[in-house]
XYZ file of C-alpha atoms in Angstrom:
675
model
C -4.919 67.372 54.066
C -3.917 66.092 57.361
C -0.359 66.571 58.713
C 0.904 68.236 55.556
C 1.447 71.831 56.621
C 5.207 71.907 57.029
C 5.214 75.626 57.747
C 3.572 74.712 61.045
C 6.298 72.409 62.143
C 7.844 73.439 65.523
C 11.609 73.346 65.464
C 11.363 72.850 69.219
C 10.527 69.181 68.617
C 13.130 68.511 66.032
C 16.452 66.847 66.670
C 19.431 67.536 64.546
C 22.495 65.295 64.009
C 25.606 67.323 64.763
C 29.017 65.763 64.354
C 28.219 62.213 65.416
C 25.811 63.271 68.326
C 22.329 64.423 68.614
C 21.921 68.126 69.173
C 19.004 67.392 71.442
C 16.427 69.879 72.609
C 17.371 72.484 69.942
C 14.590 74.819 71.205
C 13.212 77.389 68.882
C 16.392 78.573 67.100
C 14.684 81.463 65.538
C 13.588 82.827 68.878
C 16.932 82.128 70.406
C 18.639 83.936 67.647
C 16.518 87.081 67.777
C 16.525 87.265 71.615
C 20.368 86.779 71.650
C 20.830 89.383 68.843
C 18.779 92.030 70.612
C 20.701 91.520 73.751
C 23.941 91.648 71.865
C 23.387 95.180 70.564
C 23.699 97.001 74.027
C 26.448 94.549 74.815
C 28.466 95.536 71.777
C 27.892 99.182 72.567
C 29.408 98.806 76.058
C 32.001 96.160 75.448
C 35.356 96.411 73.690
C 36.095 94.102 70.572
C 39.085 91.868 71.388
C 40.095 94.419 73.962
C 40.051 97.329 71.466
C 37.552 100.148 72.175
C 35.316 101.171 69.254
C 34.286 104.803 68.397
C 30.620 104.233 69.230
C 31.147 102.614 72.653
C 29.535 103.943 75.771
C 31.276 103.015 79.029
C 30.329 104.060 82.574
C 32.377 101.839 84.820
C 31.793 99.901 86.889
C 28.093 99.678 86.092
C 28.567 99.161 82.333
C 30.894 96.239 83.077
C 28.259 94.727 85.393
C 25.460 95.204 82.778
C 27.664 93.650 80.096
C 28.310 90.711 82.405
C 24.507 90.262 83.014
C 23.678 90.484 79.343
C 26.535 88.158 78.507
C 25.391 85.617 81.097
C 21.854 85.576 79.709
C 23.096 85.129 76.108
C 25.608 82.437 77.274
C 22.953 80.443 79.125
C 19.942 80.946 76.796
C 21.552 81.254 73.387
C 24.407 78.819 74.190
C 22.231 76.031 75.474
C 21.831 74.241 72.095
C 25.586 74.067 71.683
C 26.265 72.676 75.043
C 23.561 70.038 74.435
C 25.279 69.117 71.166
C 28.706 69.194 72.761
C 27.443 66.803 75.452
C 26.296 64.390 72.815
C 29.627 64.630 70.893
C 31.555 64.028 74.072
C 29.468 60.963 74.811
C 30.293 59.560 71.367
C 33.934 60.483 71.718
C 33.738 62.510 68.485
C 34.581 66.132 69.080
C 33.176 68.321 66.196
C 31.576 71.684 65.694
C 29.507 71.700 68.868
C 32.450 70.922 71.149
C 34.599 73.534 69.395
C 31.841 76.153 69.832
C 31.181 75.063 73.408
C 34.871 75.349 74.237
C 35.140 78.774 72.744
C 32.167 80.323 74.330
C 32.847 78.509 77.693
C 36.412 79.785 77.924
C 35.344 83.224 76.790
C 32.585 83.466 79.428
C 34.530 82.155 82.232
C 37.566 84.427 81.508
C 35.280 87.476 80.957
C 33.604 86.970 84.337
C 37.059 86.741 85.813
C 37.967 89.947 83.982
C 34.990 91.839 85.365
C 35.815 90.683 88.949
C 39.467 91.383 88.529
C 38.987 94.839 87.104
C 36.197 96.122 89.305
C 36.431 94.254 92.563
C 40.130 93.276 92.801
C 41.294 96.455 91.052
C 43.927 94.575 88.974
C 46.399 96.701 86.997
C 46.698 96.633 84.065
C 43.088 95.838 83.360
C 42.202 92.320 82.060
C 40.427 92.196 78.747
C 37.139 90.493 78.603
C 35.694 88.578 75.618
C 31.983 89.330 75.990
C 31.950 90.833 72.573
C 33.367 87.682 71.034
C 31.058 85.420 73.132
C 27.907 87.155 72.062
C 28.711 87.440 68.362
C 29.784 83.839 68.151
C 26.594 82.564 69.680
C 24.548 84.859 67.376
C 26.376 83.676 64.295
C 26.213 79.983 65.239
C 22.483 80.264 66.012
C 21.961 81.906 62.628
C 23.831 79.143 60.909
C 21.829 76.398 62.513
C 18.605 78.278 62.113
C 19.363 78.494 58.344
C 19.918 74.812 58.274
C 16.567 74.067 60.160
C 14.842 76.696 58.028
C 16.142 74.963 54.858
C 14.008 71.964 55.792
C 10.899 74.199 55.806
C 11.524 76.175 52.710
C 12.926 73.404 50.604
C 9.483 71.932 50.269
C 7.923 75.008 48.766
C 7.521 73.393 45.359
C 5.751 70.477 46.871
C 3.803 72.692 49.139
C 2.306 74.176 46.081
C 1.201 70.695 45.110
C -0.595 70.316 48.302
C -2.504 73.440 47.539
C -3.949 71.675 44.477
C -6.176 69.552 46.713
C -9.730 70.804 47.089
C -11.017 71.697 50.476
C -13.967 69.424 50.346
C -14.938 66.029 48.862
C -18.224 64.340 47.799
C -18.451 61.445 50.182
C -20.795 58.684 49.139
C -22.853 57.352 52.086
C -25.622 54.809 51.573
C -25.894 55.828 47.849
C -26.102 59.482 48.573
C -23.307 62.153 48.439
C -22.512 64.788 51.071
C -19.700 67.329 51.133
C -17.049 66.812 53.849
C -13.683 68.257 54.471
C -10.861 66.242 52.975
C -9.301 66.078 56.468
C -12.224 63.879 57.439
C -11.602 61.328 54.720
C -10.152 58.009 55.788
C -9.053 54.873 53.839
C -11.813 52.876 52.188
C -14.192 55.848 52.086
C -16.012 56.183 48.780
C -16.162 59.595 47.140
C -17.594 60.921 43.936
C -15.440 63.029 41.569
C -17.318 65.133 39.104
C -16.136 66.521 35.744
C -13.486 69.191 35.962
C -12.946 68.688 39.703
C -9.669 68.064 41.488
C -9.322 64.550 42.920
C -9.406 64.901 46.747
C -7.139 61.928 47.699
C -5.232 58.981 46.312
C -7.619 56.128 45.385
C -8.931 53.467 43.021
C -11.886 53.958 40.649
C -14.828 51.787 41.568
C -17.312 52.909 38.916
C -17.333 55.249 36.031
C -14.505 56.377 33.723
C -12.708 59.598 32.706
C -9.458 61.028 31.600
C -7.297 62.668 34.226
C -4.668 65.432 33.900
C -1.913 64.440 36.208
C 0.557 67.027 34.894
C 0.859 68.924 38.167
C 1.644 65.791 40.063
C 3.805 63.738 37.505
C 4.844 66.410 35.090
C 3.365 64.562 32.133
C 1.367 67.152 30.143
C -1.274 64.691 28.809
C -4.571 63.184 29.641
C -4.483 59.644 31.027
C -7.494 57.498 30.508
C -8.939 56.033 33.712
C -11.453 53.299 34.059
C -12.563 50.854 36.768
C -9.747 49.658 38.962
C -7.430 52.393 37.753
C -5.414 54.266 40.371
C -5.771 58.070 40.793
C -3.547 60.484 42.514
C -4.925 63.272 44.824
C -4.212 66.642 43.344
C -4.684 65.585 39.726
C -7.623 67.075 37.696
C -10.527 65.081 36.463
C -11.615 65.493 32.837
C -15.078 65.356 31.379
C -16.343 62.172 33.008
C -17.677 61.429 36.476
C -16.547 58.498 38.581
C -16.563 57.076 42.107
C -13.475 56.031 43.841
C -12.319 54.258 47.014
C -9.898 56.224 49.041
C -6.590 54.542 49.541
C -4.260 57.313 50.792
C -4.947 60.413 52.831
C -2.811 62.592 55.124
C 0.504 61.014 55.754
C -0.155 58.041 53.464
C -1.012 60.098 50.324
C 1.376 60.727 47.543
C 1.835 64.392 48.189
C 2.470 63.833 51.847
C 5.107 61.294 51.052
C 6.868 63.608 48.746
C 6.867 66.353 51.449
C 8.206 63.821 53.941
C 10.875 63.044 51.392
C 11.969 66.702 51.301
C 12.080 66.796 55.145
C 14.160 63.628 55.398
C 16.510 64.787 52.688
C 17.261 68.064 54.287
C 17.522 66.553 57.788
C 20.320 64.196 56.451
C 23.798 65.532 56.544
C 25.861 65.435 53.393
C 29.484 64.548 53.087
C 30.464 68.250 52.944
C 28.546 68.941 56.212
C 30.262 65.886 57.763
C 33.539 67.345 56.504
C 32.829 70.591 58.267
C 32.343 68.717 61.495
C 35.564 66.801 60.972
C 37.456 70.009 60.322
C 35.920 71.500 63.432
C 36.991 68.402 65.392
C 40.545 68.774 64.236
C 40.458 72.488 65.100
C 39.209 71.619 68.582
C 42.325 69.396 69.190
C 44.672 71.860 67.457
C 43.359 74.833 69.450
C 43.422 73.003 72.741
C 46.987 71.767 72.085
C 48.325 75.140 70.863
C 46.681 76.937 73.846
C 48.337 74.547 76.375
C 51.645 74.833 74.681
C 51.374 78.577 74.423
C 50.404 78.821 78.117
C 53.516 76.796 79.190
C 55.908 78.646 76.862
C 54.667 82.069 78.014
C 54.705 81.074 81.681
C 58.422 80.371 81.130
C 59.245 83.448 79.102
C 56.651 85.774 80.481
C 54.234 85.600 83.510
C 50.930 84.019 84.454
C 48.722 86.951 83.355
C 50.321 87.052 79.915
C 50.255 83.282 79.480
C 46.573 83.096 80.533
C 45.657 85.877 78.225
C 47.366 84.351 75.199
C 45.901 80.853 75.850
C 42.419 82.305 76.169
C 42.847 84.396 73.032
C 43.934 81.270 71.070
C 40.828 79.393 72.217
C 38.458 82.315 71.474
C 40.025 82.931 68.103
C 39.556 79.260 67.181
C 35.764 79.689 67.444
C 34.390 78.715 64.007
C 32.429 81.831 63.074
C 32.863 81.361 59.266
C 33.019 77.569 59.435
C 29.686 77.364 61.127
C 28.061 79.261 58.203
C 30.165 77.680 55.450
C 27.855 74.728 54.610
C 24.415 75.939 56.009
C 24.390 79.008 53.784
C 25.288 77.057 50.610
C 22.707 74.370 51.516
C 20.023 76.887 51.942
C 20.795 78.614 48.643
C 21.138 75.312 46.777
C 17.868 74.003 48.139
C 15.978 77.135 47.211
C 17.360 76.931 43.674
C 16.542 73.259 43.389
C 12.979 73.733 44.606
C 12.361 76.507 42.131
C 13.650 74.310 39.274
C 11.521 71.312 40.324
C 14.308 69.297 41.801
C 13.650 67.290 44.998
C 16.672 65.988 46.744
C 16.075 62.668 48.504
C 19.886 62.192 49.084
C 22.082 65.320 49.163
C 25.225 63.156 48.860
C 24.092 62.511 45.283
C 25.322 66.016 44.512
C 28.801 65.172 45.538
C 28.789 61.998 43.388
C 28.375 64.055 40.214
C 32.000 64.861 39.758
C 32.845 61.162 39.748
C 30.216 60.160 37.131
C 31.388 58.108 34.137
C 28.060 56.772 32.725
C 24.471 57.916 32.544
C 22.144 55.024 31.932
C 18.668 55.996 30.996
C 15.294 54.470 30.138
C 13.854 55.256 26.703
C 10.110 55.537 27.102
C 9.013 58.493 29.217
C 12.509 59.724 29.725
C 13.968 60.363 26.158
C 10.570 59.947 24.436
C 7.253 61.541 25.352
C 5.551 58.181 26.168
C 2.679 59.395 24.089
C 2.197 56.380 21.717
C 0.032 56.431 18.649
C -0.977 53.246 16.805
C 0.725 53.197 13.385
C -0.448 49.763 12.345
C -2.353 46.760 13.649
C -3.133 43.451 11.870
C -4.427 39.963 12.463
C -2.133 37.027 11.564
C -4.888 34.333 11.741
C -7.965 33.805 9.716
C -10.087 33.409 12.774
C -9.728 37.140 13.737
C -10.067 40.432 11.944
C -7.621 43.203 12.575
C -10.326 45.076 14.511
C -10.902 41.963 16.650
C -7.107 41.974 17.565
C -7.340 45.668 18.565
C -10.603 45.080 20.573
C -9.119 42.173 22.501
C -5.921 44.073 23.224
C -7.970 47.157 24.354
C -9.938 44.759 26.684
C -6.740 43.538 28.317
C -5.331 47.041 28.565
C -8.555 48.543 29.943
C -7.841 50.593 33.006
C -4.148 50.646 32.631
C -2.256 53.885 32.452
C 0.830 52.474 30.812
C 1.769 54.602 27.740
C 1.400 51.627 25.341
C -2.003 50.832 26.861
C -3.201 54.351 26.529
C -2.194 54.276 22.821
C -4.173 51.116 22.218
C -7.310 52.385 24.015
C -7.161 55.574 22.053
C -6.927 53.713 18.770
C -9.885 51.418 19.663
C -11.930 54.514 20.645
C -11.009 56.227 17.380
C -12.162 53.134 15.479
C -15.331 53.053 17.539
C -14.450 49.607 18.796
C -15.918 48.146 22.066
C -13.041 46.751 24.085
C -13.500 43.007 24.664
C -14.593 41.889 28.133
C -11.492 40.544 29.889
C -11.123 38.952 33.198
C -8.298 37.724 35.489
C -6.048 40.381 33.901
C -2.594 40.533 35.481
C 0.735 41.849 34.555
C 3.692 39.583 33.443
C 6.714 41.526 34.801
C 8.871 42.816 31.968
C 6.746 40.951 29.357
C 3.241 42.281 29.055
C -0.269 41.212 30.229
C -2.275 37.998 30.461
C -6.038 37.602 30.845
C -9.150 35.674 29.933
C -11.243 36.668 26.874
C -14.124 34.533 25.689
C -12.907 31.841 28.151
C -9.587 31.700 26.494
C -6.255 32.760 27.991
C -4.611 35.400 25.824
C -1.516 37.466 26.330
C 0.154 40.712 25.068
C 3.887 40.156 24.761
C 6.960 41.645 23.106
C 9.126 40.294 20.341
C 11.806 39.490 22.916
C 9.368 37.123 24.812
C 8.617 35.394 21.471
C 12.325 35.012 20.776
C 12.949 33.558 24.241
C 10.070 31.121 23.849
C 11.061 30.402 20.193
C 7.612 31.184 19.014
C 7.023 31.853 15.250
C 6.169 35.307 13.960
C 6.636 37.336 10.748
C 10.155 38.635 11.193
C 10.127 40.693 8.017
C 7.060 42.603 9.134
C 8.405 43.154 12.523
C 11.722 44.424 11.214
C 9.946 46.881 8.898
C 7.822 48.297 11.696
C 10.570 48.373 14.286
C 13.063 49.949 11.861
C 10.611 52.840 11.583
C 10.908 53.379 15.326
C 7.731 51.519 16.349
C 7.098 49.453 19.509
C 5.443 46.329 18.403
C 3.208 44.301 20.719
C 1.913 40.818 19.841
C -1.358 39.135 20.888
C -0.848 35.428 21.426
C -3.056 32.508 22.534
C -1.701 28.978 23.292
C 1.760 30.029 22.002
C 0.252 31.093 18.644
C 0.477 34.707 17.409
C -2.987 36.089 16.680
C -1.883 39.539 15.664
C 0.063 42.657 16.500
C -0.154 46.400 17.181
C 2.678 48.743 16.229
C 2.979 52.095 18.025
C 5.127 55.053 17.391
C 6.558 57.418 20.089
C 8.048 60.902 19.724
C 11.398 61.977 21.059
C 11.142 64.770 23.644
C 12.445 68.060 22.103
C 14.813 68.457 25.142
C 16.335 65.016 24.894
C 18.983 65.919 22.392
C 20.230 68.706 24.638
C 20.522 66.282 27.562
C 22.613 63.812 25.497
C 24.901 66.524 24.101
C 25.487 67.979 27.626
C 26.343 64.564 29.067
C 28.892 63.956 26.262
C 30.360 67.492 26.749
C 30.826 66.651 30.438
C 32.606 63.357 29.506
C 29.688 61.298 30.800
C 28.840 58.412 28.407
C 25.017 58.143 27.776
C 23.696 54.569 27.582
C 20.174 53.704 26.650
C 18.440 50.875 28.492
C 14.903 49.837 27.306
C 12.513 46.988 27.332
C 11.582 47.847 23.740
C 12.941 46.117 20.667
C 16.433 46.698 19.431
C 15.363 48.275 16.043
C 13.099 50.819 17.689
C 15.715 51.651 20.317
C 18.368 52.144 17.648
C 16.189 54.607 15.747
C 15.920 56.761 18.855
C 19.517 56.346 19.771
C 20.787 57.402 16.347
C 18.722 60.597 16.310
C 19.986 61.508 19.747
C 23.697 60.495 19.228
C 23.697 57.568 21.682
C 26.076 54.923 20.602
C 25.489 52.316 23.358
C 22.135 50.654 23.521
C 20.765 47.674 25.515
C 17.218 46.711 24.355
C 14.694 43.994 25.161
C 15.505 44.261 28.920
C 13.528 43.173 31.904
C 13.622 45.397 34.973
C 16.130 43.017 36.668
C 18.336 43.194 33.581
C 18.618 46.953 33.958
C 19.796 46.671 37.576
C 22.363 43.980 36.477
C 23.769 46.315 33.923
C 24.054 49.087 36.438
C 26.164 46.784 38.574
C 28.139 45.636 35.577
C 29.129 49.253 34.747
C 30.008 49.797 38.394
C 32.160 46.639 38.511
C 35.315 48.360 37.280
C 34.938 51.254 39.734
C 32.927 53.460 37.358
C 30.252 55.716 38.821
C 26.804 55.413 37.259
C 23.769 57.638 37.151
C 20.465 56.011 36.279
C 17.586 58.100 34.782
C 14.174 56.490 34.590
C 10.485 56.801 35.117
C 10.763 55.434 38.609
C 8.316 52.490 38.061
C 9.799 49.771 35.892
C 13.267 51.254 36.589
C 12.991 50.987 40.403
C 15.614 48.359 40.868
C 18.190 50.074 38.719
C 17.458 53.489 40.258
C 18.214 52.013 43.684
C 21.358 50.319 42.465
C 22.929 53.291 40.743
C 25.334 55.768 42.449
C 22.756 58.453 41.529
C 19.135 57.542 40.859
C 17.054 60.123 39.007
C 13.337 59.592 38.669
C 12.053 61.792 35.885
C 8.366 62.394 35.270
C 7.282 59.956 38.060
C 4.138 59.972 40.040
C 4.345 56.875 42.162
C 5.720 55.875 45.569
C 8.213 53.634 43.786
C 10.014 56.625 42.267
C 10.187 58.320 45.707
C 11.521 55.230 47.442
C 14.109 54.275 44.776
C 15.539 57.506 43.517
C 17.992 59.937 45.016
C 16.639 62.828 42.958
C 13.039 63.253 41.971
C 12.179 65.621 39.098
C 8.788 67.112 39.558
C 8.597 67.917 35.826
C 9.293 65.549 33.005
C 11.766 67.643 31.186
C 15.090 65.914 30.379
C 16.839 69.412 30.705
C 16.124 69.096 34.369
C 18.877 66.497 34.551
C 21.243 69.078 32.977
C 20.184 71.551 35.593
C 20.758 69.093 38.388
C 24.287 68.343 37.126
C 25.134 71.994 37.040
C 23.637 72.777 40.372
C 25.452 69.799 41.907
C 28.818 70.991 40.561
C 28.253 74.613 41.599
C 27.026 73.563 45.083
C 29.948 71.292 45.704
C 32.369 73.928 44.543
C 30.823 76.643 46.695
C 30.921 74.204 49.773
C 34.555 73.458 49.215
C 35.416 77.093 48.760
C 33.579 78.064 51.932
C 35.233 75.245 54.016
C 38.703 76.534 52.890
C 37.751 80.053 53.760
C 36.269 79.031 57.129
C 39.126 76.760 58.221
C 41.836 78.930 56.602
C 41.082 81.826 58.986
C 41.652 79.523 62.020
C 44.702 77.806 60.534
C 46.428 81.201 60.083
C 45.353 83.061 63.237
C 45.607 80.381 65.877
C 49.526 80.096 65.682
C 49.726 83.896 65.298
C 47.626 84.455 68.403
C 49.809 81.938 70.174
C 52.856 84.041 69.484
C 54.660 81.816 67.073
C 56.170 85.008 65.383
C 56.992 86.633 68.795
C 60.834 86.063 68.184
C 60.684 88.583 65.419
C 58.542 90.946 67.413
C 54.988 90.074 66.042
C 51.968 88.883 68.086
C 48.624 89.011 66.473
C 46.844 92.074 67.532
C 43.346 91.039 68.879
C 41.762 93.776 66.772
C 43.286 92.367 63.688
C 42.118 88.908 64.603
C 38.528 90.268 65.090
C 38.635 92.004 61.689
C 39.947 88.932 59.875
C 37.277 86.848 61.605
C 34.397 89.177 60.610
C 35.815 89.476 57.058
C 36.054 85.632 56.774
C 32.373 85.367 57.804
C 31.326 87.992 55.299
C 33.234 86.364 52.445
C 31.673 83.020 53.230
C 28.121 84.538 53.225
C 28.651 86.441 49.916
C 30.231 83.405 48.312
C 27.163 81.284 49.226
C 24.718 83.848 47.834
C 26.488 83.894 44.537
C 25.484 80.341 43.878
C 23.229 80.163 40.804
C 22.492 78.077 37.705
C 21.436 79.300 34.290
C 17.766 79.489 33.636
């Protein structure tokens, strides 16, 4: 499949939004990190940490100082380039953030360290001036690691979808002039005709032009059932054909196919910065101003009460200590861990900000069919209500209208007709009536399949007692009408998903009110709601009605999560604070939802809520750890406690800095959710 191997993406060509500016020309962060790390090892061996010699150091002055300066210069120019590019963009936008704080720290450390080498070895200054090459190198290494992790997250987050791409066969049977020849699927283009044989994987998205079969779309949509496919039915690349053979016209390959669009979704989601990441940039921006202000004030004060050398040393120490080692890793490490967990649990994040909305949720609005129920309808009863038609005639006409549709109700009708060995009626000009049903021409007469709600709105007569009896048993009832006269009906029963009860119980336990929205009749909806423990039900809804209800619940400031199949629920998914598409296999789901669940298990919503809360908590904790180090050490390094005889020992500052970074890393790695 063309253009779908995300593992081959070159980070050299990727731009990254950093604190209001574009961190342009990132270069290969992985290469920069490893080169800088390798050069840092001999530098650490020959350079003191915060002016304090370590037991393993090897010093042979003046040559070791010169060698350290050369290594430090290479690391500064090569490894520091992305941060200066990012700082330039932040400066242009007048929004100092992480990049400017890092650039200030490594810039000051480098200039002062070069001065130290010159002063100590050429000017023979006494006492010797402390250099900061150790801090310069380690800061660049840690920041490169942090941003590499962020970029790598984009690559690894799509692992669940990458596996879907592997479902595609390597070749397809292309039909040319009535004959088939095998070609690589990368050679397929839109409007090509291919043949799909029994048991084969469908090579691309398309529309069936001849033949019929049943297709297993479980690996794409999560629905573990066969879907009947006939002429004009859409099929998705990667799904598995059943026993039939058919020909199809290709509608989507490469970047236009379903799988490619899902993979693009993952990339876009991970490239977008969440509120917590923006918060890290805002904290870094504040630290930039704070460190600069404290350094200037400290320089002036120590010039008055000390001397130039002491004032300069303290000011530089403040700026170097302000470098955000831990802060730079605080969010990327949590994002990487969270994304890996989400992918392994079949959760695709289209909008990472959705995670941070979870703690504000008041209502969970959800569709019934396909979300709480299996969507595997079975005909329980069908009858004619006119003397001109038999019951089997009603079923055959409805099967003719539904022929080729993959809607759950249509599948149930087609299965029933097949079981009764009925030939579906020949129907033409079949089209959907949004939120109502179908309309088409059978035997030169216009007939429609509609719901009871449609009959009520049109004030058309039907047997209310029979409808109430069937609906009260949990059936969805569809009526066949012609010229505003009811000709018959089909009642179908659906089964509640085993995991649905756990979803509702979990929502209630988290003080999130579950609300059912459905286009089905009130009686059928109430049967399901009662079994699941849902007290609020809105039935007989059109798609636009669901979106209006979402806005109605939001009107008083409440936060709403909408859970739906991503097709009929698209408007409400887009309107909700968090849109969750469950068991979806269409482009609409991807475009409308914030979260796409690869599987169709309602428990995935529970896992998403838990992962969201855990991720937000870990990010907040790490931001406090990362910023807390700077808040405490900057004033101490400036000498705020000097009147009582205490100035932060540079060695202590380095130890605290390292400890803070380790704590942030360990805290991120402890993120997990229950399996």
